Every structure is written in C-alpha cells, then in structure tokens.
Short mmCIF file of C-alpha atoms in Angstrom, two decimals:
data_model
loop_
_atom_site.label_atom_id
_atom_site.label_comp_id
_atom_site.label_asym_id
_atom_site.label_seq_id
_atom_site.Cartn_x
_atom_site.Cartn_y
_atom_site.Cartn_z
CA MET A 1 -3.44 -38.99 -69.91
CA ALA A 2 -1.80 -41.60 -71.98
CA ASP A 3 -0.69 -40.68 -75.47
CA GLN A 4 -2.83 -43.20 -77.06
CA THR A 5 -5.91 -42.05 -75.33
CA ARG A 6 -4.95 -38.45 -75.97
CA LYS A 7 -4.62 -39.19 -79.80
CA ARG A 8 -8.14 -40.76 -79.76
CA PHE A 9 -9.87 -37.84 -77.98
CA GLU A 10 -8.12 -35.44 -80.33
CA ALA A 11 -9.53 -37.30 -83.25
CA ALA A 12 -12.98 -37.49 -81.85
CA ARG A 13 -12.82 -33.68 -81.43
CA GLN A 14 -11.52 -33.12 -84.94
CA ALA A 15 -13.24 -35.83 -86.86
CA PRO A 16 -15.22 -34.45 -89.95
CA LEU A 17 -18.56 -35.66 -88.98
CA SER A 18 -20.27 -33.94 -91.69
CA PRO A 19 -23.74 -33.19 -90.32
CA GLN A 20 -22.39 -32.59 -86.86
CA LYS A 21 -19.04 -30.86 -87.30
CA ALA A 22 -20.21 -27.26 -86.96
CA LEU A 23 -22.76 -27.97 -84.34
CA PRO A 24 -22.50 -26.57 -80.81
CA LYS A 25 -21.20 -29.22 -78.43
CA VAL A 26 -23.04 -30.23 -75.29
CA LEU A 27 -21.07 -32.51 -72.73
CA LEU A 28 -23.38 -34.57 -70.35
CA LEU A 29 -21.93 -36.10 -67.34
CA SER A 30 -23.60 -39.00 -65.98
CA VAL A 31 -23.40 -40.96 -62.73
CA GLN A 32 -22.82 -44.59 -64.21
CA HIS A 33 -23.80 -45.74 -67.59
CA PRO A 34 -27.61 -47.13 -67.55
CA GLU A 35 -26.32 -50.26 -69.42
CA LEU A 36 -23.80 -50.96 -66.52
CA VAL A 37 -25.96 -49.89 -63.50
CA ARG A 38 -29.58 -49.06 -63.72
CA GLY A 39 -30.83 -45.82 -62.20
CA GLY A 40 -33.10 -43.05 -62.85
CA ALA A 41 -30.60 -40.16 -63.15
CA GLN A 42 -28.26 -42.17 -65.53
CA GLN A 43 -31.41 -43.38 -67.54
CA ILE A 44 -32.70 -39.80 -68.00
CA CYS A 45 -29.13 -38.41 -68.95
CA TYR A 46 -29.01 -41.20 -71.64
CA GLU A 47 -32.46 -40.38 -72.89
CA LEU A 48 -31.37 -36.74 -73.23
CA PHE A 49 -28.08 -37.75 -75.01
CA LEU A 50 -29.97 -39.79 -77.43
CA GLY A 51 -32.65 -37.23 -77.98
CA LEU A 52 -30.01 -34.41 -78.46
CA ARG A 53 -28.37 -36.56 -81.15
CA ALA A 54 -31.70 -37.29 -82.94
CA SER A 55 -32.64 -33.42 -82.87
CA GLY A 56 -29.67 -32.64 -85.10
CA LYS A 57 -29.19 -29.07 -83.33
CA VAL A 58 -26.27 -29.92 -81.13
CA ARG A 59 -23.60 -32.55 -80.91
CA PRO A 60 -24.01 -34.34 -77.50
CA ILE A 61 -20.88 -36.11 -75.86
CA LEU A 62 -21.52 -38.42 -72.91
CA LEU A 63 -18.96 -38.95 -69.93
CA ALA A 64 -20.36 -41.61 -67.61
CA ALA A 65 -18.65 -42.10 -64.24
CA VAL A 66 -18.07 -45.86 -63.23
CA ASP A 67 -16.72 -46.83 -59.93
CA PRO A 68 -13.95 -49.54 -59.22
CA GLU A 69 -16.65 -52.32 -58.96
CA ALA A 70 -16.57 -52.23 -62.71
CA ALA A 71 -12.93 -53.70 -62.53
CA ALA A 72 -13.06 -55.21 -65.92
CA LEU A 73 -13.55 -51.84 -67.70
CA TYR A 74 -10.55 -50.38 -66.05
CA LYS A 75 -7.26 -50.27 -68.10
CA SER A 76 -3.80 -49.90 -66.84
CA GLY A 77 -2.81 -46.06 -66.82
CA ALA A 78 -6.30 -44.92 -68.19
CA ARG A 79 -8.56 -42.33 -66.48
CA ILE A 80 -10.95 -41.85 -69.38
CA THR A 81 -11.81 -44.42 -72.14
CA GLY A 82 -14.26 -44.91 -74.90
CA PHE A 83 -17.34 -47.13 -74.26
CA ASP A 84 -18.06 -50.18 -76.30
CA GLY A 85 -16.70 -48.48 -79.51
CA ARG A 86 -19.64 -45.93 -79.54
CA GLU A 87 -19.22 -42.65 -80.98
CA ASP A 88 -19.10 -39.76 -78.46
CA GLU A 89 -19.73 -42.10 -75.46
CA PHE A 90 -16.89 -42.09 -72.82
CA LEU A 91 -16.37 -43.65 -69.25
CA PHE A 92 -14.78 -41.90 -66.50
CA LEU A 93 -12.78 -44.26 -64.38
CA ASP A 94 -13.56 -43.20 -60.70
CA ALA A 95 -10.93 -43.84 -58.08
CA GLY A 96 -12.16 -43.63 -54.45
CA PHE A 97 -14.78 -41.34 -54.30
CA ASP A 98 -15.11 -39.44 -50.82
CA HIS A 99 -18.77 -39.52 -50.14
CA ARG A 100 -18.33 -37.42 -46.97
CA TRP A 101 -17.22 -34.40 -48.88
CA MET A 102 -18.42 -35.49 -52.31
CA ARG A 103 -15.23 -35.22 -54.02
CA LEU A 104 -12.71 -37.37 -55.71
CA PRO A 105 -9.27 -37.02 -54.00
CA SER A 106 -7.19 -38.07 -57.11
CA ALA A 107 -5.27 -35.38 -58.74
CA ASP A 108 -4.66 -37.51 -61.81
CA ARG A 109 -8.46 -37.88 -62.34
CA ALA A 110 -8.96 -34.22 -62.06
CA ALA A 111 -6.03 -33.54 -64.63
CA ALA A 112 -7.50 -36.16 -67.06
CA TYR A 113 -10.95 -34.60 -66.80
CA ALA A 114 -9.47 -30.94 -67.40
CA GLU A 115 -7.49 -32.38 -70.44
CA PHE A 116 -10.60 -34.00 -71.74
CA LEU A 117 -12.51 -30.57 -71.51
CA GLU A 118 -9.63 -28.78 -73.29
CA LEU A 119 -9.65 -31.31 -76.20
CA MET A 120 -13.44 -31.49 -76.58
CA GLN A 121 -14.20 -27.72 -75.89
CA PRO A 122 -17.94 -28.10 -75.22
CA ASP A 123 -20.20 -25.11 -75.45
CA VAL A 124 -22.25 -26.53 -72.63
CA VAL A 125 -21.33 -28.80 -69.68
CA HIS A 126 -24.45 -30.36 -68.29
CA PHE A 127 -23.98 -32.27 -65.07
CA HIS A 128 -26.68 -34.81 -64.44
CA HIS A 129 -24.83 -35.70 -61.14
CA PHE A 130 -21.54 -34.78 -59.54
CA MET A 131 -21.48 -38.08 -57.82
CA LEU A 132 -18.30 -40.12 -58.59
CA PHE A 133 -16.85 -36.86 -60.26
CA GLY A 134 -16.92 -34.45 -57.23
CA VAL A 135 -18.74 -31.36 -56.56
CA ASP A 136 -15.50 -29.41 -57.06
CA PHE A 137 -15.45 -30.60 -60.58
CA LEU A 138 -18.00 -27.60 -61.18
CA THR A 139 -15.47 -25.25 -60.22
CA LEU A 140 -12.80 -27.07 -62.17
CA THR A 141 -14.99 -26.99 -65.30
CA ARG A 142 -15.43 -23.23 -64.94
CA LYS A 143 -11.57 -22.77 -64.60
CA VAL A 144 -10.90 -24.85 -67.77
CA LEU A 145 -13.87 -23.37 -69.78
CA PRO A 146 -14.52 -19.79 -68.41
CA ARG A 147 -17.08 -19.07 -71.08
CA ALA A 148 -19.02 -22.38 -71.31
CA ARG A 149 -22.53 -22.68 -69.85
CA ILE A 150 -22.77 -25.05 -66.85
CA ILE A 151 -26.09 -26.62 -66.09
CA LEU A 152 -26.57 -28.95 -62.97
CA THR A 153 -29.67 -31.17 -62.75
CA LEU A 154 -30.62 -32.00 -59.25
CA HIS A 155 -31.85 -35.51 -59.10
CA GLU A 156 -32.16 -35.73 -55.33
CA PHE A 157 -30.91 -33.75 -52.23
CA LEU A 158 -27.45 -35.03 -52.01
CA SER A 159 -26.10 -31.40 -51.65
CA ILE A 160 -28.37 -30.61 -48.78
CA CYS A 161 -28.44 -34.21 -47.00
CA ALA A 162 -25.51 -36.53 -46.14
CA ALA A 163 -27.95 -39.46 -45.67
CA ASN A 164 -27.61 -40.40 -49.45
CA GLY A 165 -29.51 -37.28 -50.48
CA GLN A 166 -32.71 -38.61 -49.37
CA MET A 167 -33.64 -36.49 -46.45
CA VAL A 168 -34.89 -39.42 -44.38
CA ARG A 169 -33.48 -39.77 -40.88
CA PRO A 170 -31.40 -42.78 -40.45
CA THR A 171 -32.32 -42.81 -36.73
CA ASP A 172 -36.11 -43.44 -37.12
CA GLY A 173 -36.82 -43.37 -40.88
CA ALA A 174 -38.62 -40.08 -40.57
CA VAL A 175 -38.69 -37.66 -43.63
CA CYS A 176 -36.69 -34.47 -42.89
CA THR A 177 -37.85 -31.05 -44.27
CA ARG A 178 -35.58 -28.78 -42.35
CA PRO A 179 -31.94 -29.77 -42.23
CA SER A 180 -29.66 -27.80 -39.89
CA PRO A 181 -25.85 -28.57 -38.63
CA VAL A 182 -27.52 -29.83 -35.21
CA ARG A 183 -30.19 -31.88 -36.83
CA CYS A 184 -27.89 -33.38 -39.26
CA HIS A 185 -25.44 -34.19 -36.45
CA GLN A 186 -28.32 -36.06 -34.65
CA CYS A 187 -28.39 -38.21 -37.78
CA PHE A 188 -24.65 -38.80 -37.77
CA PRO A 189 -23.61 -38.45 -34.18
CA ASP A 190 -19.80 -39.26 -35.08
CA ARG A 191 -19.60 -35.92 -36.95
CA GLY A 192 -20.10 -32.56 -35.13
CA PRO A 193 -22.32 -29.86 -36.17
CA GLU A 194 -19.33 -27.98 -37.56
CA PHE A 195 -18.76 -30.82 -40.06
CA PHE A 196 -22.20 -30.07 -41.57
CA PHE A 197 -21.75 -26.23 -41.54
CA MET A 198 -18.52 -26.60 -43.38
CA ARG A 199 -19.99 -29.19 -45.82
CA GLU A 200 -22.67 -26.83 -46.79
CA MET A 201 -20.26 -23.91 -47.33
CA TRP A 202 -18.20 -26.33 -49.41
CA VAL A 203 -21.01 -27.29 -51.69
CA LYS A 204 -22.33 -23.75 -52.01
CA ARG A 205 -18.97 -22.45 -52.88
CA HIS A 206 -18.63 -24.71 -55.91
CA PHE A 207 -22.36 -24.19 -56.78
CA GLU A 208 -21.32 -20.62 -57.63
CA ALA A 209 -19.90 -21.87 -60.80
CA VAL A 210 -23.15 -23.21 -62.10
CA ASP A 211 -25.31 -20.87 -64.51
CA LEU A 212 -28.39 -22.64 -64.02
CA PHE A 213 -29.99 -25.52 -61.89
CA THR A 214 -32.87 -27.58 -63.13
CA THR A 215 -35.22 -30.04 -61.25
CA PRO A 216 -37.36 -32.71 -62.56
CA SER A 217 -40.31 -31.89 -60.19
CA ARG A 218 -41.65 -28.48 -58.83
CA PHE A 219 -41.66 -29.23 -55.23
CA MET A 220 -37.82 -29.51 -55.26
CA ILE A 221 -37.44 -25.86 -56.04
CA ASP A 222 -39.03 -24.79 -52.75
CA GLN A 223 -36.65 -27.00 -50.87
CA PHE A 224 -33.60 -25.70 -52.60
CA VAL A 225 -34.77 -22.17 -52.34
CA GLN A 226 -35.42 -22.65 -48.63
CA TRP A 227 -31.68 -24.10 -48.40
CA GLY A 228 -30.40 -20.95 -50.03
CA LEU A 229 -30.15 -21.30 -53.69
CA ASN A 230 -31.19 -18.34 -55.85
CA PRO A 231 -34.69 -18.86 -57.16
CA ASP A 232 -33.76 -17.21 -60.37
CA LYS A 233 -31.31 -19.91 -61.06
CA LEU A 234 -33.78 -22.69 -60.64
CA VAL A 235 -35.82 -24.10 -63.43
CA HIS A 236 -38.29 -27.01 -63.58
CA VAL A 237 -37.70 -29.27 -66.55
CA THR A 238 -39.56 -32.57 -66.52
CA ASN A 239 -38.00 -35.70 -67.16
CA GLY A 240 -38.91 -37.30 -70.59
CA GLN A 241 -38.56 -40.62 -71.91
CA GLN A 242 -38.99 -42.66 -75.31
CA ASP A 243 -42.40 -44.16 -75.38
CA TYR A 244 -41.58 -47.92 -74.75
CA GLY A 245 -45.37 -48.66 -74.90
CA ALA A 246 -45.82 -47.40 -78.46
CA GLY A 247 -47.76 -49.79 -80.42
CA TRP A 248 -48.60 -51.95 -77.33
CA LEU A 249 -52.04 -53.09 -77.17
CA ARG A 250 -53.66 -53.74 -73.76
CA PRO A 251 -54.86 -57.40 -73.69
CA PRO A 252 -58.70 -57.51 -73.48
CA GLY A 253 -60.33 -59.18 -70.58
CA ASN A 254 -62.81 -58.58 -67.72
CA GLY A 255 -61.23 -60.68 -65.17
CA PRO A 256 -60.03 -59.63 -61.69
CA ARG A 257 -57.40 -56.95 -61.64
CA ASN A 258 -55.24 -58.57 -58.96
CA ARG A 259 -51.77 -58.61 -60.31
CA PHE A 260 -49.27 -56.16 -58.95
CA GLY A 261 -45.76 -55.25 -60.17
CA PHE A 262 -42.65 -53.55 -58.70
CA PHE A 263 -40.01 -51.92 -61.06
CA GLY A 264 -36.93 -50.50 -59.64
CA GLN A 265 -33.77 -51.03 -57.54
CA LEU A 266 -33.99 -53.21 -54.60
CA VAL A 267 -32.54 -50.66 -52.42
CA ASP A 268 -33.75 -49.18 -48.94
CA ASN A 269 -35.54 -46.03 -50.28
CA LYS A 270 -37.49 -47.73 -53.05
CA GLY A 271 -39.47 -49.49 -50.16
CA VAL A 272 -39.57 -53.23 -51.47
CA HIS A 273 -39.84 -54.15 -47.87
CA VAL A 274 -43.25 -52.36 -47.47
CA ILE A 275 -44.52 -54.65 -50.22
CA LEU A 276 -43.37 -57.84 -48.48
CA GLU A 277 -44.78 -56.80 -45.16
CA ALA A 278 -48.06 -55.97 -46.74
CA VAL A 279 -48.12 -59.31 -48.43
CA GLN A 280 -47.51 -61.04 -44.98
CA ILE A 281 -50.44 -59.13 -43.50
CA LEU A 282 -52.80 -60.15 -46.15
CA ARG A 283 -51.52 -63.75 -46.17
CA ALA A 284 -52.05 -63.88 -42.33
CA GLU A 285 -55.71 -62.54 -42.86
CA GLY A 286 -56.31 -65.24 -45.50
CA PHE A 287 -56.52 -62.92 -48.31
CA THR A 288 -54.27 -64.48 -51.11
CA GLY A 289 -56.09 -64.09 -54.28
CA PHE A 290 -53.45 -61.74 -55.85
CA THR A 291 -49.88 -61.91 -57.21
CA VAL A 292 -46.84 -59.49 -56.72
CA GLU A 293 -43.88 -59.46 -59.38
CA ILE A 294 -40.61 -57.78 -58.16
CA ASN A 295 -38.60 -56.60 -61.14
CA GLY A 296 -35.16 -55.04 -60.33
CA GLY A 297 -31.82 -55.74 -59.11
CA ASN A 298 -28.91 -54.01 -57.33
CA LEU A 299 -29.81 -55.70 -54.09
CA ARG A 300 -26.11 -55.48 -53.08
CA PHE A 301 -26.50 -51.75 -52.71
CA ALA A 302 -29.33 -52.20 -50.15
CA GLY A 303 -28.55 -51.84 -46.28
CA LYS A 304 -27.52 -54.92 -44.61
CA ALA A 305 -30.90 -55.32 -42.57
CA ARG A 306 -33.10 -54.68 -45.49
CA ARG A 307 -31.06 -56.99 -47.72
CA ALA A 308 -31.37 -59.83 -45.07
CA GLU A 309 -35.04 -59.10 -44.90
CA ILE A 310 -35.62 -59.35 -48.74
CA GLU A 311 -33.41 -62.44 -48.97
CA SER A 312 -35.05 -64.19 -46.09
CA PHE A 313 -38.59 -63.47 -47.74
CA ARG A 314 -37.45 -64.71 -51.04
CA GLU A 315 -36.21 -67.91 -49.82
CA ALA A 316 -39.13 -68.58 -47.75
CA GLU A 317 -41.53 -67.77 -50.69
CA GLU A 318 -39.65 -70.12 -53.02
CA ALA A 319 -39.77 -72.92 -50.62
CA LEU A 320 -43.66 -72.81 -50.79
CA ALA A 321 -45.51 -74.94 -53.32
CA PRO A 322 -46.07 -73.14 -56.70
CA ALA A 323 -49.75 -72.72 -56.21
CA GLU A 324 -49.01 -71.03 -52.71
CA ARG A 325 -46.54 -68.44 -53.89
CA ILE A 326 -47.74 -64.65 -54.10
CA VAL A 327 -44.42 -63.06 -54.76
CA ARG A 328 -42.36 -63.79 -57.77
CA PHE A 329 -38.65 -62.15 -57.95
CA ASN A 330 -37.79 -61.70 -61.64
CA GLY A 331 -34.31 -59.99 -61.23
CA ALA A 332 -32.97 -57.20 -63.00
CA TYR A 333 -34.30 -55.97 -66.35
CA GLU A 334 -33.50 -53.82 -69.36
CA VAL A 335 -36.14 -51.21 -70.60
CA GLU A 336 -36.69 -53.24 -73.67
CA ARG A 337 -38.35 -55.75 -71.52
CA LEU A 338 -40.98 -53.37 -70.20
CA PRO A 339 -43.70 -54.54 -72.72
CA GLU A 340 -43.25 -58.17 -71.54
CA LEU A 341 -43.23 -57.28 -67.97
CA MET A 342 -45.89 -54.68 -67.82
CA ASN A 343 -48.12 -57.10 -69.77
CA ARG A 344 -48.03 -59.36 -66.62
CA ILE A 345 -49.52 -57.07 -64.22
CA ASP A 346 -52.58 -54.78 -63.67
CA TRP A 347 -51.13 -52.36 -61.13
CA CYS A 348 -47.74 -50.74 -60.62
CA LEU A 349 -46.49 -50.46 -56.96
CA ALA A 350 -44.19 -47.42 -56.09
CA PRO A 351 -43.77 -47.72 -52.37
CA SER A 352 -40.78 -45.36 -52.13
CA VAL A 353 -39.98 -44.18 -48.50
CA TRP A 354 -38.36 -40.85 -49.57
CA ARG A 355 -39.42 -37.90 -51.60
CA GLU A 356 -38.85 -39.08 -54.97
CA ALA A 357 -37.64 -36.44 -57.35
CA PHE A 358 -39.75 -37.58 -60.32
CA GLY A 359 -40.47 -41.33 -60.26
CA LEU A 360 -39.56 -42.72 -63.70
CA VAL A 361 -41.60 -45.77 -62.87
CA ILE A 362 -44.81 -43.64 -62.92
CA SER A 363 -44.06 -42.72 -66.49
CA GLU A 364 -43.21 -46.20 -67.53
CA ALA A 365 -46.57 -47.59 -66.06
CA TRP A 366 -48.51 -44.74 -67.77
CA MET A 367 -46.87 -45.58 -71.25
CA PHE A 368 -48.57 -49.11 -70.79
CA ARG A 369 -51.81 -47.54 -69.12
CA LYS A 370 -51.22 -49.24 -65.76
CA PRO A 371 -52.49 -47.46 -62.65
CA VAL A 372 -49.97 -46.57 -59.94
CA ILE A 373 -50.14 -47.24 -56.30
CA CYS A 374 -47.77 -45.06 -54.37
CA SER A 375 -46.67 -43.32 -51.33
CA GLN A 376 -48.23 -40.03 -50.90
CA ILE A 377 -45.12 -37.91 -50.87
CA GLY A 378 -42.69 -35.90 -53.04
CA ALA A 379 -42.97 -36.04 -56.86
CA MET A 380 -45.25 -39.00 -56.67
CA ALA A 381 -47.85 -36.83 -54.73
CA GLU A 382 -47.23 -34.21 -57.38
CA ARG A 383 -47.78 -36.23 -60.36
CA VAL A 384 -50.55 -38.77 -59.05
CA ALA A 385 -54.13 -37.78 -58.07
CA ASP A 386 -55.51 -40.25 -55.53
CA GLY A 387 -58.53 -41.92 -56.83
CA VAL A 388 -58.17 -40.25 -60.25
CA ASN A 389 -55.05 -41.52 -62.10
CA GLY A 390 -53.77 -43.60 -59.23
CA LEU A 391 -54.04 -44.68 -55.57
CA PHE A 392 -52.24 -43.46 -52.49
CA PHE A 393 -51.27 -45.25 -49.28
CA ALA A 394 -49.65 -43.95 -46.24
CA LEU A 395 -45.86 -43.54 -46.44
CA GLY A 396 -43.92 -46.70 -45.33
CA ASP A 397 -47.01 -48.22 -43.81
CA PRO A 398 -47.59 -51.92 -44.82
CA ARG A 399 -51.09 -52.11 -43.24
CA SER A 400 -52.20 -49.08 -45.38
CA LEU A 401 -50.70 -50.64 -48.34
CA ALA A 402 -52.38 -53.98 -47.54
CA ASP A 403 -55.70 -52.21 -47.31
CA VAL A 404 -55.13 -50.65 -50.95
CA ILE A 405 -54.16 -53.84 -52.43
CA ARG A 406 -57.32 -55.57 -51.15
CA ARG A 407 -59.49 -52.76 -52.42
CA ALA A 408 -57.75 -52.84 -55.90
CA CYS A 409 -58.60 -56.53 -56.06
CA THR A 410 -62.16 -56.16 -55.07
CA GLU A 411 -63.79 -52.85 -55.86
CA LYS A 412 -65.68 -53.31 -58.99
CA GLY A 413 -64.74 -50.77 -61.77
CA LEU A 414 -62.17 -49.20 -59.88
CA TRP A 415 -59.26 -50.31 -62.38
CA GLU A 416 -61.27 -49.32 -65.31
CA SER A 417 -62.05 -45.91 -63.91
CA ILE A 418 -58.58 -45.01 -63.05
CA VAL A 419 -57.26 -46.32 -66.44
CA ALA A 420 -59.72 -44.23 -68.34
CA THR A 421 -57.97 -41.04 -66.80
CA ILE A 422 -54.35 -41.79 -67.53
CA GLU A 423 -52.62 -39.52 -69.83
CA PRO A 424 -49.37 -40.13 -71.89
CA PRO A 425 -46.25 -39.14 -69.75
CA PRO A 426 -43.81 -36.53 -70.69
CA SER A 427 -41.95 -37.47 -74.02
CA ARG A 428 -38.26 -37.29 -74.61
CA GLU A 429 -38.81 -34.70 -77.31
CA VAL A 430 -40.37 -32.23 -74.82
CA MET A 431 -37.43 -32.67 -72.42
CA VAL A 432 -34.87 -32.19 -75.33
CA GLU A 433 -36.58 -29.12 -76.54
CA ALA A 434 -36.64 -27.46 -73.08
CA PHE A 435 -33.02 -28.23 -72.42
CA LEU A 436 -32.17 -26.88 -75.93
CA ALA A 437 -33.85 -23.68 -74.82
CA LEU A 438 -31.68 -23.48 -71.66
CA TYR A 439 -28.59 -24.41 -73.51
CA ALA A 440 -29.14 -21.44 -75.87
CA GLY A 441 -29.63 -19.11 -72.95
CA ARG A 442 -33.29 -18.71 -73.21
CA SER A 443 -35.37 -18.71 -70.04
CA GLY A 444 -38.34 -21.00 -69.16
CA GLY A 445 -37.46 -24.59 -68.65
CA GLU A 446 -40.68 -25.86 -69.91
CA ALA A 447 -40.96 -23.72 -72.97
CA GLN A 448 -40.43 -25.59 -76.41
CA SER A 449 -38.78 -23.86 -79.29
CA ASP A 450 -37.62 -24.89 -82.72
CA THR A 451 -34.98 -22.16 -82.81
CA GLU A 452 -31.70 -23.38 -83.52
CA ALA A 453 -29.67 -20.72 -81.85
CA ALA A 454 -26.23 -21.72 -80.72
CA PRO A 455 -25.53 -22.11 -77.01
CA VAL A 456 -24.79 -18.90 -75.09
CA ARG A 457 -21.27 -18.75 -73.73
CA ARG A 458 -20.42 -16.44 -70.73
CA SER A 459 -18.44 -13.15 -71.10
CA ALA A 460 -14.88 -13.63 -71.10
#
C-alpha cells in the first residue's frame, strides 16, 4: 500500500471524531457503490451504512469494490482509495476477479485488504457480498482479526450456483431447486462434475470463518440448509429502506388504471423481455389502450441475445408515430427520482425469471402505494398475495402477463381494492436495529432493541 494512502487510513482510524471516536466500528463490504452501479445488494448495504451512522450506536465504515470498467477511478499504484472525499467511504479497486472460483488472484489486493483491516481494526466485518473481493477474503478476515465478528448477508445463491447465483438452468431457463455436481455439469458441459464438487468444498471451507449468515427472505434459509449450512447460523433480517415516498400524495382521479412501469436493471434475470413480448401479444390482438415505462440501465450486462432483443424492440417502437407507441424507455435513474417516475404509473411490473431474494422494487412501489404485478416465485411470492396486495402471473410467460395487464386495465375497482390493502414496506430503522442486535451477539434477526451493547468479539 502506498505510503500516502497508508497515512490517510491511519489518520481516518485515529481521527478524534468526537461523537464517534469510542464507538464500536462496523466494516461493511459492498459489491460496487450504488452511485456508480445500481443494484439491490449495494443499495441495501449503503442504506445500512447510512442508517448505522444515523443511529449513533456504532461507527460504520464502507468498503465498496469496483471493477476495472471504472477505469477513471483507478490510480497508479493504488489498491484502496477514498470515495469522493466522503468520510469513512472507501473503494476497493478490483483486478481480474475469477468468477469460476469466486476469488481474486491478486496477492497485492489481498495484502492491501489485510493492511486496511489492521489499520481500521473493526469490531464487526459485515460482508454484503464477496463478489469482486473473493470468498477467500472471509478466511483472510478471520486470520487478520481473529476476534472480530464476521457476518455474511446472502443476497442470492452465488455460493450454490455457478450460473450467476440465480439457480436458473442456462440450457432451458428452468428454475433449479436441487443442485448437484452432475446437474451443474449439465448446465456447464465444459466443466466436469468434479469441478462443482471441489467448488462446493472451496466455498464451504471459507464459510467456516463466518459467525452468522443473514438472508433478506425466509425461503432462502431452507435452500441454504438443504445445501448444508448450519440452520443455527442462519437468520432472516428483512431489507429496509428510507421511505422515498414520505410526504408524497397520490394524485386524485377516477380514470383508467392503464399505466405500467418497470424499475430495475435491464439484465436477463429481471425479465424485461417478458414485458416486451406481452406488449407484442396485446398489440397483435388490437388491445393498445395502455402504456409501459421502462426505467433502468445496465443493458451492457445483459446476455447478447437478450440485449439484441431489447435494442431491436426499442428501435422499432421509437420508429412508430408517437400516438402509436406503447413502451417508453426512460434509461437509468437515481432513487431520488422515484417520486417523479412513480407518479407516471398505476401498476409496477416485476417480471423476474429467477427467485428474487427480496425484490426492492416491491418495497419502492409500496412506498408510493402502487400495486405490484409479479412472477409467482421466490421472495416475490413470499411478500405479495395474489389478488390482495398485488397480482401474479406465470413465471416467464408473456401470455399470462398479457392477460393480467388486460385485466388490470379493464376490471372495474380492481386497482382500488388492491391499493387499499398495501401496507408500508420495512423501514431502514427496522433493518438497522436488527443488525445492531446481531452485531452485539444477540440472537433473533428480526428483534428490535435499544440496548447499546458493544459488538461481541470471539474468544482469542
């Protein structure tokens, strides 16, 4: 680590931040920074960082990994840098992450991370992902800080599934619920069953360094227990967010509820293609009295075929006369724009084709009392009740989605009856209090406590 950078970290560690100096320190590791690349895991990690800071009970420190695509943020010789001059926010500059083994084959990055831990001396290290760091960083953390409490939040199934942690079979798009070396080999014919056997052993070996695993939805616990994790080390802690709809008033009106919106990344697993295919079905049937707004970016991360499909649809739609267009692509957005964007829709579409771990878009829609139309799977099926506070359609089925869109547009009183049942989503404060309890070594991830106990360290 460069001398100048080391001096800055040392200053940050020893700075007499009067209200925070004696507070226990919690290091949060995030994959990406939400202001650089949007995504649910990094958004929740940053919400937690802000909430912990506001609580005044611990001193949070954020270390967000960024990949080489953010070339302008890289500095010659640097491994870890500050972020935009902000207090206690740092970037970990990744270098060639190995997605097969989920490790970073870079001794200098590992050394810089170890030195960062030694300088900061956090009481708790909370991984909100090991992507771009490496699953072996769990063991490295334990080696450097033998008495620190290590928590890992599982935001998907990357430890179980080599197909981007989505447990969707690349061969046919079917949802997988029973991974095995042979079944995984069928998804990746170039890798033998022994590779997946060794991969599982590699991950579980490093998971031994973790004191506690948390999941944002309950159904995930069963999946990880089935995979072999100790159920006593798995706790459900809901994701919570700032209420971006606070003070927002729903515009009055009794007109048709025929405006639909998608919010999220334009990547394969989010199912944007299902919306576009449903629109084509309805247009072919002559049903065009509705609009769809696509809000999101990161199309570059979509698969080649899906990217081409979305780009082709967009070009064809924009070639139509304005009065004939149904779909509007608004591009990427910041959470601060949610009031403006939510004000333009009646229903929120969540057509994910994998078992979402939580579904932040559901929370964001409910902040503005917008009913959700979603796939009947995973956390979405756990959170939404069909016909009560939202509507379901069959997973990955554009015909089913088309039928639900038609129903939403035409069934009198449906929108009003669903809106009446929507309750506020989990708050950031609820999430913060739950994690504070876990940091302090108290069990029960959903329990709230005002106790300001210091985080428990392991025995030496």
